[in-house]
XYZ file of C-alpha atoms in Angstrom:
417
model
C -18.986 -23.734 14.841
C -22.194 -22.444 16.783
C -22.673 -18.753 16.034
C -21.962 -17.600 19.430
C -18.812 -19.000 19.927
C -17.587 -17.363 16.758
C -19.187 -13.938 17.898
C -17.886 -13.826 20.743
C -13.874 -14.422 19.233
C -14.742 -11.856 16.899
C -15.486 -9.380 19.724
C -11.950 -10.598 21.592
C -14.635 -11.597 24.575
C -14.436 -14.285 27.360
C -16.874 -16.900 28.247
C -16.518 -15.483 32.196
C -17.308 -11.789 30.897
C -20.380 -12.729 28.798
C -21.423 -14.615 31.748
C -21.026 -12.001 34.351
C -23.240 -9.672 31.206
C -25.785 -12.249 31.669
C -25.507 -12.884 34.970
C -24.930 -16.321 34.493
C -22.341 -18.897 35.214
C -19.320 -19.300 32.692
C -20.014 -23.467 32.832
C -23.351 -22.266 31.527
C -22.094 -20.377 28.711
C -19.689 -23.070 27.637
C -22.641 -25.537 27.621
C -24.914 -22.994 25.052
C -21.504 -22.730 23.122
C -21.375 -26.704 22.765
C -24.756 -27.335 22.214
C -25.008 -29.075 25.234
C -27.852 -26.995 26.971
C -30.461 -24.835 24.758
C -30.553 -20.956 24.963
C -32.888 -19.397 27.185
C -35.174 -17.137 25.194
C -34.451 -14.321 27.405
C -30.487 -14.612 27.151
C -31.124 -15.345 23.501
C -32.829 -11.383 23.366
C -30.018 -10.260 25.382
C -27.260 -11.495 23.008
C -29.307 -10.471 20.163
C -28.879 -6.793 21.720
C -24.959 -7.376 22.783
C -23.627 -8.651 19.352
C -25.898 -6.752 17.723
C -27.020 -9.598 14.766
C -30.185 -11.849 14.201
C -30.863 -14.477 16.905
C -30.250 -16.719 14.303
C -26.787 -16.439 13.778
C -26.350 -16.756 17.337
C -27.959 -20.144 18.364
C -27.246 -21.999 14.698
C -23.882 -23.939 13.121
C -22.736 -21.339 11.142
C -22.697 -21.185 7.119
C -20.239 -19.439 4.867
C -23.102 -17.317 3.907
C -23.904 -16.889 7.302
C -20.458 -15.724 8.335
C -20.467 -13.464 5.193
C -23.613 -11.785 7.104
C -22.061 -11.631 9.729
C -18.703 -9.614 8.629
C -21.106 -6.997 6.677
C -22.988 -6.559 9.993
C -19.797 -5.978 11.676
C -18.524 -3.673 9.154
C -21.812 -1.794 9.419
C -21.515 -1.604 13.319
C -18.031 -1.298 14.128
C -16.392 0.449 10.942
C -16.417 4.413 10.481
C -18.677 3.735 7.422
C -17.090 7.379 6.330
C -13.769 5.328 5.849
C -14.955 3.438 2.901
C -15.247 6.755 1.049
C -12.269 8.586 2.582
C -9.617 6.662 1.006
C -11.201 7.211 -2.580
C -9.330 11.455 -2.894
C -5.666 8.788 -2.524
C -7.321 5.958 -4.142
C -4.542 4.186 -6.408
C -6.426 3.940 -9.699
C -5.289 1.456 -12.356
C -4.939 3.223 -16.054
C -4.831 0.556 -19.204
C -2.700 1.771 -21.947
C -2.783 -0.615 -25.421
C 0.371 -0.712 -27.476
C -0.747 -2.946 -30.164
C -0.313 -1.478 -33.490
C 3.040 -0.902 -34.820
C 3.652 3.089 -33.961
C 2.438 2.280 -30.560
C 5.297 -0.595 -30.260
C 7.900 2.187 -31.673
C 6.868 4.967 -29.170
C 7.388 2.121 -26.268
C 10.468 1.093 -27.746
C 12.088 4.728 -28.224
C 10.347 5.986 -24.541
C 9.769 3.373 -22.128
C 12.204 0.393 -22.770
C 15.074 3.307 -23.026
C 14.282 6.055 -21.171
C 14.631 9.840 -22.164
C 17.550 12.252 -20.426
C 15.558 15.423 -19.029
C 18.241 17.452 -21.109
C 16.191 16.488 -23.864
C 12.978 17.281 -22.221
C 13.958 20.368 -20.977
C 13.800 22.092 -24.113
C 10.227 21.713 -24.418
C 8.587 22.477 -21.089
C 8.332 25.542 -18.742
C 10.953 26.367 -15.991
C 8.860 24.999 -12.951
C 8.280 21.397 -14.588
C 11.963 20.943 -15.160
C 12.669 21.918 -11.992
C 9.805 19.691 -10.734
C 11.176 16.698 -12.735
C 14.925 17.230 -11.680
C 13.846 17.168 -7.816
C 11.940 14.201 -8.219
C 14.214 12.140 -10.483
C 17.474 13.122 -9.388
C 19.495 13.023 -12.955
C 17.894 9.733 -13.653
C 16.560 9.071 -17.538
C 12.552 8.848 -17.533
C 10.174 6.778 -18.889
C 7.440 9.177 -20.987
C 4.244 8.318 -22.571
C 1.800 10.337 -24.952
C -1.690 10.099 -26.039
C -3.385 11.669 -28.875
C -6.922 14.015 -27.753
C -8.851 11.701 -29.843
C -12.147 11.934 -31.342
C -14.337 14.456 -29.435
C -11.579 14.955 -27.313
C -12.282 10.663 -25.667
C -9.235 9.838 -24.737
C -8.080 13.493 -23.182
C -10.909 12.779 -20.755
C -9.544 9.565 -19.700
C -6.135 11.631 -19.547
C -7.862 13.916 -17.165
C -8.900 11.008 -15.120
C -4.968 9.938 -14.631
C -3.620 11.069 -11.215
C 0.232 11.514 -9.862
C 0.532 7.576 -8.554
C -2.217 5.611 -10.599
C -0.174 2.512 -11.914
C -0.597 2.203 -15.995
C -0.277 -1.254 -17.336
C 0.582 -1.440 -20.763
C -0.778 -3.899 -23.141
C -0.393 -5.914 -26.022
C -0.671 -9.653 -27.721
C -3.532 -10.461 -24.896
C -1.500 -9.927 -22.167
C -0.213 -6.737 -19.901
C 3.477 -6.721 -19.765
C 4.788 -3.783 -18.136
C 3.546 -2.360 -14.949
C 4.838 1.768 -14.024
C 3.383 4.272 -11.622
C 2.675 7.727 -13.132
C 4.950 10.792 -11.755
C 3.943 13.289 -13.576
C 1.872 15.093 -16.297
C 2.336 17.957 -18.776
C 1.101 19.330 -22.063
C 3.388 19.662 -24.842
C 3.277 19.102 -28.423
C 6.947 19.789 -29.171
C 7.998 17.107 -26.733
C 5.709 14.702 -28.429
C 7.167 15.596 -31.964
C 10.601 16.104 -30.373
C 10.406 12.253 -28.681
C 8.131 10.645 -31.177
C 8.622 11.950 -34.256
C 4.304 13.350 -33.904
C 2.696 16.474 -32.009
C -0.429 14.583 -31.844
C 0.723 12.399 -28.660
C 0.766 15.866 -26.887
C -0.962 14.565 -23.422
C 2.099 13.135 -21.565
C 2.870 11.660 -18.770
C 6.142 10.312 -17.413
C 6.763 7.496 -14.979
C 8.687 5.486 -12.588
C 9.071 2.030 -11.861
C 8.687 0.366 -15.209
C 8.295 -3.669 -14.366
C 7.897 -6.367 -16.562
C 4.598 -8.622 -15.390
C 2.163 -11.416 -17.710
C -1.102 -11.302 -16.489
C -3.227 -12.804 -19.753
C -6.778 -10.642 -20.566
C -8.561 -13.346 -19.904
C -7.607 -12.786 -15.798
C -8.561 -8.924 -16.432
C -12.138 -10.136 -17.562
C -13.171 -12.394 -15.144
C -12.060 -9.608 -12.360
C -14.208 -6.682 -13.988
C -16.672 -8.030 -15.934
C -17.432 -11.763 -13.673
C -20.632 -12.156 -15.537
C -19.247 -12.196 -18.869
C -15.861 -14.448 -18.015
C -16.382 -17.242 -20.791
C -15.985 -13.973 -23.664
C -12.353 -12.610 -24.335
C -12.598 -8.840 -24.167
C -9.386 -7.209 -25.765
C -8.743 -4.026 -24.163
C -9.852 -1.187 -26.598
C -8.056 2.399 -26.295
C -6.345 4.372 -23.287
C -8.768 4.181 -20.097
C -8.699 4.877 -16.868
C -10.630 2.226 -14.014
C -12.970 3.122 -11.548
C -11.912 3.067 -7.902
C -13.994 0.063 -7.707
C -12.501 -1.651 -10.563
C -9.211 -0.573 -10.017
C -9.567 -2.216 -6.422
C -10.601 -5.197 -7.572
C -7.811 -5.756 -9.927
C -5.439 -4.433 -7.195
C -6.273 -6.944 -5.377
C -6.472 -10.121 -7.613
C -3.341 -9.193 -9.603
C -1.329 -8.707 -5.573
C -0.583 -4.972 -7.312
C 0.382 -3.178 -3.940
C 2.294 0.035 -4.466
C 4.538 1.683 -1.798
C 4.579 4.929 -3.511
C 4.784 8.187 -1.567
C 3.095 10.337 -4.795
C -0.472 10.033 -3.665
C -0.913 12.875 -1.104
C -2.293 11.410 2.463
C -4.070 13.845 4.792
C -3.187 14.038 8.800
C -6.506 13.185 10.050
C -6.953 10.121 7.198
C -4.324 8.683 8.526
C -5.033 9.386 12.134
C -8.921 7.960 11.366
C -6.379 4.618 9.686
C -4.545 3.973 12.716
C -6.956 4.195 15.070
C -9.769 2.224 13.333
C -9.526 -1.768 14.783
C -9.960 -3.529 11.442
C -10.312 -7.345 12.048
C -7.634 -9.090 9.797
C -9.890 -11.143 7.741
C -11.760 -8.460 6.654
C -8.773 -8.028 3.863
C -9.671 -4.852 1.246
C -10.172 -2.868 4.150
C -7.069 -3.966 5.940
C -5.426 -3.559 2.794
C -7.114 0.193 1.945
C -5.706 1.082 5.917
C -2.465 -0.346 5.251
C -2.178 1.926 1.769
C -3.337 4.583 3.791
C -0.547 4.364 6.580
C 2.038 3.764 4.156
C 1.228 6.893 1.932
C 1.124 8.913 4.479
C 4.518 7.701 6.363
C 6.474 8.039 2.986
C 5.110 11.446 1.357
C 7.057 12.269 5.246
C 9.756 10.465 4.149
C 10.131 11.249 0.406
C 8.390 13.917 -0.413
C 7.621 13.431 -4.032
C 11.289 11.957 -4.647
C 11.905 8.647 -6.273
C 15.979 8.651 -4.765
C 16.885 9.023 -1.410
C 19.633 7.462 0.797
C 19.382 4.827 3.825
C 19.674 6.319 7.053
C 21.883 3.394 8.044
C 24.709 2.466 5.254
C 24.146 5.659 3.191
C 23.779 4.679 -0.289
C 21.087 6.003 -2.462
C 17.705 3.732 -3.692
C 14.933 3.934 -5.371
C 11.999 4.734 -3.250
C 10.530 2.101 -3.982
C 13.551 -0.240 -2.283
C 13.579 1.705 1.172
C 11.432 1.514 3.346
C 9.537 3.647 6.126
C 10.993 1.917 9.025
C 9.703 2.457 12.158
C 12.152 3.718 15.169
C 10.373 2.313 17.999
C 8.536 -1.115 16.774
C 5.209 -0.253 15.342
C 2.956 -2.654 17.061
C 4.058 -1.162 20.516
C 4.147 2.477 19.258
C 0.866 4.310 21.146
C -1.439 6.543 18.786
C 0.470 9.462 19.795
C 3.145 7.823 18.487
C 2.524 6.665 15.414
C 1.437 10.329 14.500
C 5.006 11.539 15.599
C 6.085 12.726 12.210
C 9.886 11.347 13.263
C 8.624 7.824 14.181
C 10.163 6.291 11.053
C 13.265 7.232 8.949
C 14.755 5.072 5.326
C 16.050 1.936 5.802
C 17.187 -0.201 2.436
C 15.549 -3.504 1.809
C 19.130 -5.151 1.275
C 19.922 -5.873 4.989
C 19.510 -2.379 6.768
C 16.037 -2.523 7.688
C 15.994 -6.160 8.541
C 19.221 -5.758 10.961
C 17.601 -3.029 12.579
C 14.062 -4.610 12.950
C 15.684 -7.791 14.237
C 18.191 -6.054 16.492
C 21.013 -6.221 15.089
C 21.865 -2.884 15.020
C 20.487 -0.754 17.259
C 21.612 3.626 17.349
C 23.392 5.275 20.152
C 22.999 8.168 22.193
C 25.731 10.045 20.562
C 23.725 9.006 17.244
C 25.614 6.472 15.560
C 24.797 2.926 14.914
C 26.202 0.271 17.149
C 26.017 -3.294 16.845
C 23.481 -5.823 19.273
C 24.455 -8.950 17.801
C 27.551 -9.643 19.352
C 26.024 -8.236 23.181
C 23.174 -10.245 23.265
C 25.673 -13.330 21.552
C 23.640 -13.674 18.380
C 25.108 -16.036 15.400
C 25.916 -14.402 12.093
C 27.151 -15.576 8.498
C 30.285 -14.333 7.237
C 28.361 -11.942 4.625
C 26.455 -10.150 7.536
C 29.560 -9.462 9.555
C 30.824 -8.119 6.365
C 27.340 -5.602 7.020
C 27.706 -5.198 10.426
C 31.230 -4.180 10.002
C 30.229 -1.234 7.337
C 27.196 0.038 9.533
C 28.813 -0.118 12.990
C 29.819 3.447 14.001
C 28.170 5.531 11.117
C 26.192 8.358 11.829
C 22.410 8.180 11.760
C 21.055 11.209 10.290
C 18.163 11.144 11.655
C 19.368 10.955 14.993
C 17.627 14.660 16.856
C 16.866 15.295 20.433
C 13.464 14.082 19.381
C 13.639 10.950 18.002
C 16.129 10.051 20.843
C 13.753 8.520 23.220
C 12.864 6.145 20.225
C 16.685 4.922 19.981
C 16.652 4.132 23.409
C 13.670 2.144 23.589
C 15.152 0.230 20.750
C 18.661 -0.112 22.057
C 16.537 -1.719 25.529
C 13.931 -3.717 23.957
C 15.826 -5.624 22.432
C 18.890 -5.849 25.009
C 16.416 -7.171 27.176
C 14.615 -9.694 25.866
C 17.271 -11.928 26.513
């Protein structure tokens, strides 16, 4: 592909309105695009100064290295370059935690793989952290972890490093085998003794979301140290990544986390929304998207891991509901999407997807009616079961405000057919 003709898809541009920039005829254009007629030297300065690259990259077959140059000259122009360091306050670090030797595997056994009641916690921590942990995990046991201060106080500054939703994987063997998200952190020796039969694991932190995952060391090198990928590193001691590393093995391990405990600022996620990220350019999409999502569930949630669908009432984890947009999000305006009622909790078992697909829909008296049957869509047996259960209930988050979003639902989608 001729540089131009990918420049000017990248800048969502026709061949008629570069022409009429160039004064020039759009047959013209589409000959320079297909080689069949050379570039003027005096267009080719023009161009230079409209996409903004090296003249080269405009009247050459393009390289993969090229095209690399190219996307770091379009981040450079056309991305708030203060957005690469914005996200780093809510940056979701990754925190390694080895379990190798045999106390370690007892600790994880007694803590993690059966987690404590907060009666037992209780005991040993002040009246504000009980009452933090109680709002946040609802009478639900709790997975808790410890680490000693270590010598010259080592691995309490890694500790210090650990923030409310870093994710901890937890390894052993060669491998990491459990993934959680951290909740919480407090200082106690008499919880550690209490829990682990030793005072010294006094730095604690609790968490949420324990998951079982396999990802051998060997994938862990190559992503950090790429240099040094034919040596097997073990991972040594409790430590805390870099935002940079901890990107990077975001990324490569697909480790996306919908959690609501990293605090997202108004105007970072009005600078998210409004920045036009191209799609291929994929860690920054993906740093926007964590952004958005943050934000839109810390609405939602608070710092609670329970909370009940707005639709068929039960309660879920956080991490199974999700921040579901009233009024579809691709067609929301800016104003919009920083409507702090755009979105309400919608379960991943059917209610979201019934809603986002029209199949439910929410009245003006506030309570969910059913599409399918209106606009004569086909459903199994199982989802009329659903539709049945839904149809009627009360939306709680039905308000004189988010009204005008129902509606625009309940017509979109009764009139696309």
């Amino acid at each position: 592909m001729l540089g131009l003709e990918y420049l000017v898809k990248q800048k969502k541009m026709s061949y008629t309105g570069l022409a009429l920039e160039l004064e020039v005829s759009p047959q013209t254009v589409h000959k320079w695009v297909k080689k069949k007629k050379p570039i003027p030297q005096n267009h080719l300065k023009r161009l230079v100064e409209i996409f903004d690259v090296n003249e080269g990259y405009i009247k050459n077959e393009l390289t993969s290295s090229m095209v690399e140059g190219v996307e770091k000259q379009k981040i450079k122009t056309t991305l708030d370059q203060s957005f690469l360091t914005f996200v780093s306050p809510n940056q979701v670090n990754i925190a390694f935690q080895p379990t190798s030797d045999e106390v370690a595997k007892r600790n994880f056994e007694k803590t993690i793989k059966q987690p404590v009641s907060l009666s037992i916690i209780q005991h040993h921590l002040f009246p504000n952290e009980v009452e933090d942990l109680e709002y946040m995990y609802n009478n639900e046991n709790i997975g808790v972890w410890g680490v000693k201060e270590g010598q010259n106080s080592a691995t309490k500054k890694q500790y210090d490093k650990l923030s409310i939703g870093d994710i901890v994987l937890f390894y052993k063997d060669w491998f990491l085998y459990r993934k959680a998200i951290v909740t919480y952190k407090v200082h106690s020796p008499k919880l550690a003794e209490e829990l682990w039969n030793d005072s010294v694991y006094e730095h604690i932190y609790f968490l949420t979301e324990v998951e079982t995952i396999r990802v051998p060391v060997e994938v862990v090198n190559e992503t950090l140290y790429p240099n040094n990928s034919s040596f097997r590193f073990p991972i040594m001691g409790f430590k805390v990544l870099s935002s940079e590393q901890s990107e990077l093995l975001l990324n490569k391990l697909g480790l996306e986390t919908e959690s609501q405990l990293k605090e997202v600022k108004e105007e970072d996620y009005r600078k998210a929304i409004t920045l036009d990220i191209d799609k291929n350019l994929d860690t920054f999409a993906k740093r926007i998207a964590r952004v958005e999502q943050g934000y839109l569930r810390r609405l939602l949630f608070g710092k609670r891991l329970f909370a009940k669908c707005a639709a068929c009432g039960f309660d879920f984890g956080a991490s199974q509901l999700v921040a579901a947009h009233l009024k579809k999000r691709s067609l929301c305006t800016v104003e919009e999407k920083l409507d702090s009622q755009i979105v309400m909790p919608m379960c991943k078992f059917g209610c979201d997807t019934l809603y986002e697909d029209g199949y439910i829909s929410v009245d003006s008296n506030g309570r969910f009616i059913r599409l399918d049957k209106l606009m004569g869509k086909k459903v199994t047996p199982r989802v009329e079961e659903i539709l049945k259960e839904l149809e009627g209930r009360e939306c709680s988050y039905s308000n004189e405000n988010t009204a005008k979003y129902y509606q625009w639902h309940y017509s979109y989608h009764t009139n696309m057919h």
